[in-house]
Amino acid sequence: MDWETRITLNPDILVGKPIIKGTRIAVEFIIDLLAQGWSIDEILRNYPGITVRSPIL
């Protein structure tokens, strides 16, 4: 899967940070959660706007 189909950049959303397409969730935020020890299941449960099809999961 090409990451460009799941991640987008828009200067009008979160100052142009990479976000998961269709959400306002920054990719760096999800990476930070993983670095803090969150499991993929915890992230999906707490942020239902993303799915396992997202490129970073």
Tab-separated table of C-alpha atoms in Angstrom:
chain	number	residue	atom	x	y	z
A	1	MET	CA	0.000	0.000	0.000
A	2	ASP	CA	1.287	3.418	-0.960
A	3	TRP	CA	1.533	5.733	2.088
A	4	GLU	CA	0.259	8.643	0.012
A	5	THR	CA	-3.178	7.048	-0.127
A	6	ARG	CA	-3.403	7.148	3.705
A	7	ILE	CA	-1.364	10.194	4.787
A	8	THR	CA	-1.912	13.746	3.593
A	9	LEU	CA	-0.459	17.212	4.059
A	10	ASN	CA	-2.738	20.237	4.130
A	11	PRO	CA	-1.468	23.647	5.261
A	12	ASP	CA	-4.958	24.426	6.608
A	13	ILE	CA	-4.982	21.416	8.963
A	14	LEU	CA	-2.562	21.245	11.912
A	15	VAL	CA	-0.249	23.772	10.239
A	16	GLY	CA	0.546	21.341	7.437
A	17	LYS	CA	1.755	18.435	9.581
A	18	PRO	CA	1.263	14.968	8.064
A	19	ILE	CA	-2.128	13.628	9.121
A	20	ILE	CA	-4.030	10.410	8.644
A	21	LYS	CA	-6.274	11.105	5.655
A	22	GLY	CA	-9.864	11.791	6.600
A	23	THR	CA	-8.954	12.777	10.169
A	24	ARG	CA	-7.279	15.580	12.049
A	25	ILE	CA	-4.933	13.120	13.766
A	26	ALA	CA	-1.249	13.873	13.234
A	27	VAL	CA	1.029	11.007	12.290
A	28	GLU	CA	3.561	12.228	14.865
A	29	PHE	CA	0.884	11.966	17.579
A	30	ILE	CA	0.308	8.276	16.818
A	31	ILE	CA	4.048	7.641	16.729
A	32	ASP	CA	4.363	9.348	20.127
A	33	LEU	CA	1.629	7.110	21.553
A	34	LEU	CA	3.478	4.034	20.292
A	35	ALA	CA	6.718	5.364	21.820
A	36	GLN	CA	4.916	5.782	25.151
A	37	GLY	CA	4.000	2.104	25.077
A	38	TRP	CA	0.425	2.254	23.819
A	39	SER	CA	-0.614	-0.879	21.976
A	40	ILE	CA	-2.224	-0.749	18.552
A	41	ASP	CA	-5.458	-2.015	20.115
A	42	GLU	CA	-5.435	0.848	22.650
A	43	ILE	CA	-4.919	3.406	19.903
A	44	LEU	CA	-7.707	1.968	17.763
A	45	ARG	CA	-10.056	1.819	20.742
A	46	ASN	CA	-9.352	5.441	21.729
A	47	TYR	CA	-9.229	6.875	18.202
A	48	PRO	CA	-11.954	5.148	16.159
A	49	GLY	CA	-11.299	7.486	13.226
A	50	ILE	CA	-8.284	5.370	12.277
A	51	THR	CA	-8.151	1.737	11.230
A	52	VAL	CA	-5.540	-0.993	10.903
A	53	ARG	CA	-5.375	-0.082	7.227
A	54	SER	CA	-3.615	3.131	8.240
A	55	PRO	CA	0.015	2.976	7.070
A	56	ILE	CA	1.616	3.596	10.435
A	57	LEU	CA	-0.212	0.754	12.124
